[in-house]
Coordinates of C-alpha atoms in Angstrom, one line a residue:
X325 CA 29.3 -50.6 20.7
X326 CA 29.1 -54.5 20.0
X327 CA 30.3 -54.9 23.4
X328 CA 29.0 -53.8 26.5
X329 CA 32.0 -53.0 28.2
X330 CA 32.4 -50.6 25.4
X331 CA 36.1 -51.8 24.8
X332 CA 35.3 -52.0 20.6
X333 CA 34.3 -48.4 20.0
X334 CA 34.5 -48.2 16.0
X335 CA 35.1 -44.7 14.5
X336 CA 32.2 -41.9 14.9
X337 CA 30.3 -44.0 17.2
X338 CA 31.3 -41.8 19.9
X339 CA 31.4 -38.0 20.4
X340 CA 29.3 -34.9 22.1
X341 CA 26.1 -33.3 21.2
X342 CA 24.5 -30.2 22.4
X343 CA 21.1 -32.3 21.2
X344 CA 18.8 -35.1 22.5
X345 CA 19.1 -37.2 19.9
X346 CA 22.1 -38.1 17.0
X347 CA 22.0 -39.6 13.7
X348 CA 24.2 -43.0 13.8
X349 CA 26.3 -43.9 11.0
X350 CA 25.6 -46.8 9.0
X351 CA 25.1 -50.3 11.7
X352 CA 25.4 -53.8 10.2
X353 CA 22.0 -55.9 9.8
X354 CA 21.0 -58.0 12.2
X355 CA 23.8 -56.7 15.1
X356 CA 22.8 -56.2 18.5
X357 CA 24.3 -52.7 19.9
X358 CA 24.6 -51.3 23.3
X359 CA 24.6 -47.7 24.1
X360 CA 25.0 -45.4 27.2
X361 CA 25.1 -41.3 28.0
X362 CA 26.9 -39.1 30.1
X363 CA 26.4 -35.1 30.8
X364 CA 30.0 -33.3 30.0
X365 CA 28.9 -29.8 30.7
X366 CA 29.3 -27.7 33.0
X367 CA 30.5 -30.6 34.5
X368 CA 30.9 -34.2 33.9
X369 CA 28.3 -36.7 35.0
X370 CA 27.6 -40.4 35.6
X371 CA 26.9 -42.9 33.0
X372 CA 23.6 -43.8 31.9
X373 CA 22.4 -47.5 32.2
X374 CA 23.4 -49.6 29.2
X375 CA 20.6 -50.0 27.0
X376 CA 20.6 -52.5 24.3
X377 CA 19.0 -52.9 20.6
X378 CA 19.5 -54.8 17.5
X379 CA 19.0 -54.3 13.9
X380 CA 17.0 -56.2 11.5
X381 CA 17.8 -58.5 8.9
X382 CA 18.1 -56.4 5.6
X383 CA 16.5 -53.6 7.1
X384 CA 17.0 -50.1 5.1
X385 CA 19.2 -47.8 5.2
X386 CA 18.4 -44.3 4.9
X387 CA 19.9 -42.6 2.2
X388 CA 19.6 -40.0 0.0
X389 CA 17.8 -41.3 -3.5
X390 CA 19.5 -39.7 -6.9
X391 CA 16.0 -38.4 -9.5
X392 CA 18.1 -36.7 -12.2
X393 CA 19.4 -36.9 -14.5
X394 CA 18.5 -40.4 -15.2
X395 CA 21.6 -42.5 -15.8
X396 CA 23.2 -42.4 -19.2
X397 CA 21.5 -38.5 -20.0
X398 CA 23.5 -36.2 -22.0
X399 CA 23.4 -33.1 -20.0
X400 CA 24.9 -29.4 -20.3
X401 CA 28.3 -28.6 -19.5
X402 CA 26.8 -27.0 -16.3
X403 CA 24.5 -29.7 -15.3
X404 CA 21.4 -29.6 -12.3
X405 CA 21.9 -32.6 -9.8
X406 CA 18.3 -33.3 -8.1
X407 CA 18.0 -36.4 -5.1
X408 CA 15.5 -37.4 -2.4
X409 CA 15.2 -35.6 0.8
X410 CA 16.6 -37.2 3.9
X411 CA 15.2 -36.9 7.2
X412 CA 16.9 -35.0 9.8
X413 CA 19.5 -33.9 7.3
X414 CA 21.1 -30.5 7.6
X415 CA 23.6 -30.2 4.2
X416 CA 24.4 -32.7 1.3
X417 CA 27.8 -33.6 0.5
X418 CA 28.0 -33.9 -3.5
X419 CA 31.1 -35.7 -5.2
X420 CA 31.6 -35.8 -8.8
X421 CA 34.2 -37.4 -10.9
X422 CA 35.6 -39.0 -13.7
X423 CA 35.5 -42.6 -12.7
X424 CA 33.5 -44.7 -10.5
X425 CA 35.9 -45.3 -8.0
X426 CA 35.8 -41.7 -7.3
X427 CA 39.6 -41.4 -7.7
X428 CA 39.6 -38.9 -9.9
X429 CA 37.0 -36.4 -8.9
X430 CA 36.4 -33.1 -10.2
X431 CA 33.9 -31.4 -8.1
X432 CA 33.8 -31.5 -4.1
X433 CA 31.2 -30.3 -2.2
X434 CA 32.1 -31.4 1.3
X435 CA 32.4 -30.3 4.9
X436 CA 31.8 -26.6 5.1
X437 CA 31.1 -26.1 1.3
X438 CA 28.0 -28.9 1.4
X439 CA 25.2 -27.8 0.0
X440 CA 21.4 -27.3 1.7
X441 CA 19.3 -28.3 -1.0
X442 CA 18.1 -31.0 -2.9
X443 CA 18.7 -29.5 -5.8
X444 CA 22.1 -28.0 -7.3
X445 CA 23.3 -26.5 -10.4
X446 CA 27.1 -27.0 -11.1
X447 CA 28.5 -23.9 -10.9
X448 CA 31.9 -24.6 -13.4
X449 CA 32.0 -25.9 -16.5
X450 CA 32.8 -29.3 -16.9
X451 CA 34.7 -30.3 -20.5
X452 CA 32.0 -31.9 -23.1
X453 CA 31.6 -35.2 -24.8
X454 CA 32.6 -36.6 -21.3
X455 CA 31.3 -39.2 -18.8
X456 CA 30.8 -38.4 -15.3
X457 CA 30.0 -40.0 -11.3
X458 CA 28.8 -38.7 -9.2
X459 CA 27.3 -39.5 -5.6
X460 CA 25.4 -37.7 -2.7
X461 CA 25.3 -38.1 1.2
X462 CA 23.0 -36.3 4.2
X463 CA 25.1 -34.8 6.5
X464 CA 23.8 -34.0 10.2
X465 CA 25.1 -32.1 13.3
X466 CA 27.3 -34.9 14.4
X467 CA 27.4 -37.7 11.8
X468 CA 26.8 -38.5 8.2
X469 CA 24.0 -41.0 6.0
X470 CA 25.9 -44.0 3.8
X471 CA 26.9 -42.1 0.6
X472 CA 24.3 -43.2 -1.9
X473 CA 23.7 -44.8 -5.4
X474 CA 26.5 -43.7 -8.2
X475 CA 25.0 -42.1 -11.0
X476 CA 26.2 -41.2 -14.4
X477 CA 26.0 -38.6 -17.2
X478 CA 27.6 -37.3 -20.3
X479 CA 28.4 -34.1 -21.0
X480 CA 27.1 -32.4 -24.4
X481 CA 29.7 -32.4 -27.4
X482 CA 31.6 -29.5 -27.9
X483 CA 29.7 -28.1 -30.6
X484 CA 26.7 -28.1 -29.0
X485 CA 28.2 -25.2 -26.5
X486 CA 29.7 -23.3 -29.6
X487 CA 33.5 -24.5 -28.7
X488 CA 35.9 -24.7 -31.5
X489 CA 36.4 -28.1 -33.4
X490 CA 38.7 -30.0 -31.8
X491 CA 41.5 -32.2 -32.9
X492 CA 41.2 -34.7 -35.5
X493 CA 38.6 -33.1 -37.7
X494 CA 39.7 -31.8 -40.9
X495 CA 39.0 -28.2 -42.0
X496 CA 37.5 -27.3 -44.9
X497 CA 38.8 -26.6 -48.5
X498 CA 38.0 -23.3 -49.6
X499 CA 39.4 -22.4 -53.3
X500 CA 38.5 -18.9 -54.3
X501 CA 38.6 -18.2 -58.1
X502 CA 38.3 -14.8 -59.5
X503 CA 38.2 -13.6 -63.5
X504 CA 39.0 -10.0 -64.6
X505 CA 37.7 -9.7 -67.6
X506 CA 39.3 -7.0 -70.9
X507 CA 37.6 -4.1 -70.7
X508 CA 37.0 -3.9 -74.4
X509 CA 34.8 -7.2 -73.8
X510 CA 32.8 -5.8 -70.9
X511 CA 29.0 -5.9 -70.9
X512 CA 27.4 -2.7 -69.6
X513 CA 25.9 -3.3 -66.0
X514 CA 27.6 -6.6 -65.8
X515 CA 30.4 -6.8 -62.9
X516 CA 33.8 -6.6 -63.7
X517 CA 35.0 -9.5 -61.8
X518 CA 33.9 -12.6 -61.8
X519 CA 34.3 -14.8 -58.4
X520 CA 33.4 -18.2 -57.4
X521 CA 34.4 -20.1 -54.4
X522 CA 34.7 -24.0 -54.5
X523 CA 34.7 -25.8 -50.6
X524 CA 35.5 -29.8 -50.1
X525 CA 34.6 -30.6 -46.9
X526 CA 34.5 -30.5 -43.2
X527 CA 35.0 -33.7 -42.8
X528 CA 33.9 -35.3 -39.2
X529 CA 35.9 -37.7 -37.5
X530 CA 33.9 -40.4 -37.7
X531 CA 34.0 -40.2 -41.5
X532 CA 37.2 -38.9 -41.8
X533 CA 39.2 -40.6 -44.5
X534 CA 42.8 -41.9 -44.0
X535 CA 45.5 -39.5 -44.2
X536 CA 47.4 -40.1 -47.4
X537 CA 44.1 -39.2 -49.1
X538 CA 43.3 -36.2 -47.7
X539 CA 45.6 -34.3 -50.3
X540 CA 43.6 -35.8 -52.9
X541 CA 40.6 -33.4 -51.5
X542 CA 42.8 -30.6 -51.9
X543 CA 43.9 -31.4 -55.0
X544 CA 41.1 -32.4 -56.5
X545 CA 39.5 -29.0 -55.6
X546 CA 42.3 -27.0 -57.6
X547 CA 41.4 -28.5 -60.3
X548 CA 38.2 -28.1 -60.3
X549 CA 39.4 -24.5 -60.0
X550 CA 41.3 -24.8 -63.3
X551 CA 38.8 -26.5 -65.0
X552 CA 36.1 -23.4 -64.0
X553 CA 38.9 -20.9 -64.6
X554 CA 39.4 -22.2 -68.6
X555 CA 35.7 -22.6 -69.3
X556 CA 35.4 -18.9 -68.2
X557 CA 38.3 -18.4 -70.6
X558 CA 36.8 -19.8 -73.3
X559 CA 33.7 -18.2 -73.1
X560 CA 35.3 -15.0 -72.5
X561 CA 37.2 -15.5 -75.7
X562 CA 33.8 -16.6 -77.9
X563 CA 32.3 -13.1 -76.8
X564 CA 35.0 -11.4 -78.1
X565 CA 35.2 -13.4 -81.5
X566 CA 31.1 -12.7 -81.6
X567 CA 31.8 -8.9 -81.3
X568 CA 34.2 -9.0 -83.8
X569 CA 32.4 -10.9 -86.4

């Protein structure tokens, strides 16, 4: 406590231990603190004496360090979260979410599902094409490191993990044209039919044209169709005026 009649006692700064030493929570900078220690078990015991100490001016905290991905990466859909060892540090409490406020979060790895690595692959699937937070603190027997650094990643676009196309990109246009020709006119080993396929498009969002002309692509391909369909005509017909002359 800041007071040595311990009359201020801030949350987590007191508690049991079945050790001989704790990991405090985060202290202020340059704050004097007092401290004492009592036996509980198998009975209770006296206080310690009151010692005193203060912490420096801007001194540093230890907390866990973030090493990947760098901020800003585009990462899979299952991404690997690496960070910096703490000291003294039993499990790591991961939070990932949406926005940086962390109201929104997506992934929690906390209390008894903390992980005891440095190192973690995400084991869902998050959607693509989409920003992410994401933080890390060391958790101990009895108390918890400041939560550290937020870093940010973007997940890959969708069709990058084979996912259909979504929304707002326009299909293709596939015309399929086929000629039968007369058998009198046939050509020996030649096929019977005659098929071609004309396609407009995909077209990707971000060159997608405005909607009223996107019939145009589809019209524009039939009659491209028709235009194919008589020249096939026509030649079909010179043939059979050649074998008759």
């Amino acid at each position: 406590d800041t007071d040595d009649g311990f009359g201020n006692l801030a949350e987590g700064f007191s508690g049991t231990t079945s050790s001989a030493s704790v990991h405090l929570p985060a202290l202020e900078t340059a704050t004097g603190y007092y401290w004492r220690i009592r036996a509980v078990t198998p009975v209770t015991g006296r206080w310690s004496e009151i010692r005193k100490f203060t912490t420096v001016l801007g001194g540093e905290v230890d907390v866990p360090g973030l090493t990947g991905p760098e901020a800003g990466s585009v990462v899979p859909v299952r991404p690997v979260l690496q960070w910096r060892a703490v000291a003294g540090a039993e499990k790591y409490e991961v939070l990932i979410a949406t926005d940086y406020l962390f109201t929104e979060i997506v992934v929690d790895r906390t209390g008894e599902k903390a992980l005891p690595t440095t190192a973690w692959q995400c084991e869902v699937s998050l959607p693509p094409d989409t920003t992410y937070y994401w933080k890390i603190r060391a958790a101990g027997a009895a108390s918890y490191s400041p939560w550290s650094n937020t870093g940010v990643f973007i997940t890959e676009p969708a069709s990058a993990v084979g996912l259909p196309l979504t929304a707002g990109t326009t299909p293709a246009a596939v015309t399929t044209l086929q000629v039968i020709m007369p058998t009198s006119t046939l050509i020996p080993d030649e096929s019977h039919v005659i098929t071609t396929t004309i396609t407009t498009g995909p077209i990707p969002d971000e060159q997608a044209s405005p909607e009223w002309l996107k019939p145009l692509f589809y019209l524009g391909g039939a009659i491209l169709a028709v235009m194919l369909g008589l020249l096939i005509t026509m030649v079909v017909m010179l043939v059979r005026r050649n074998r008759y002359d």
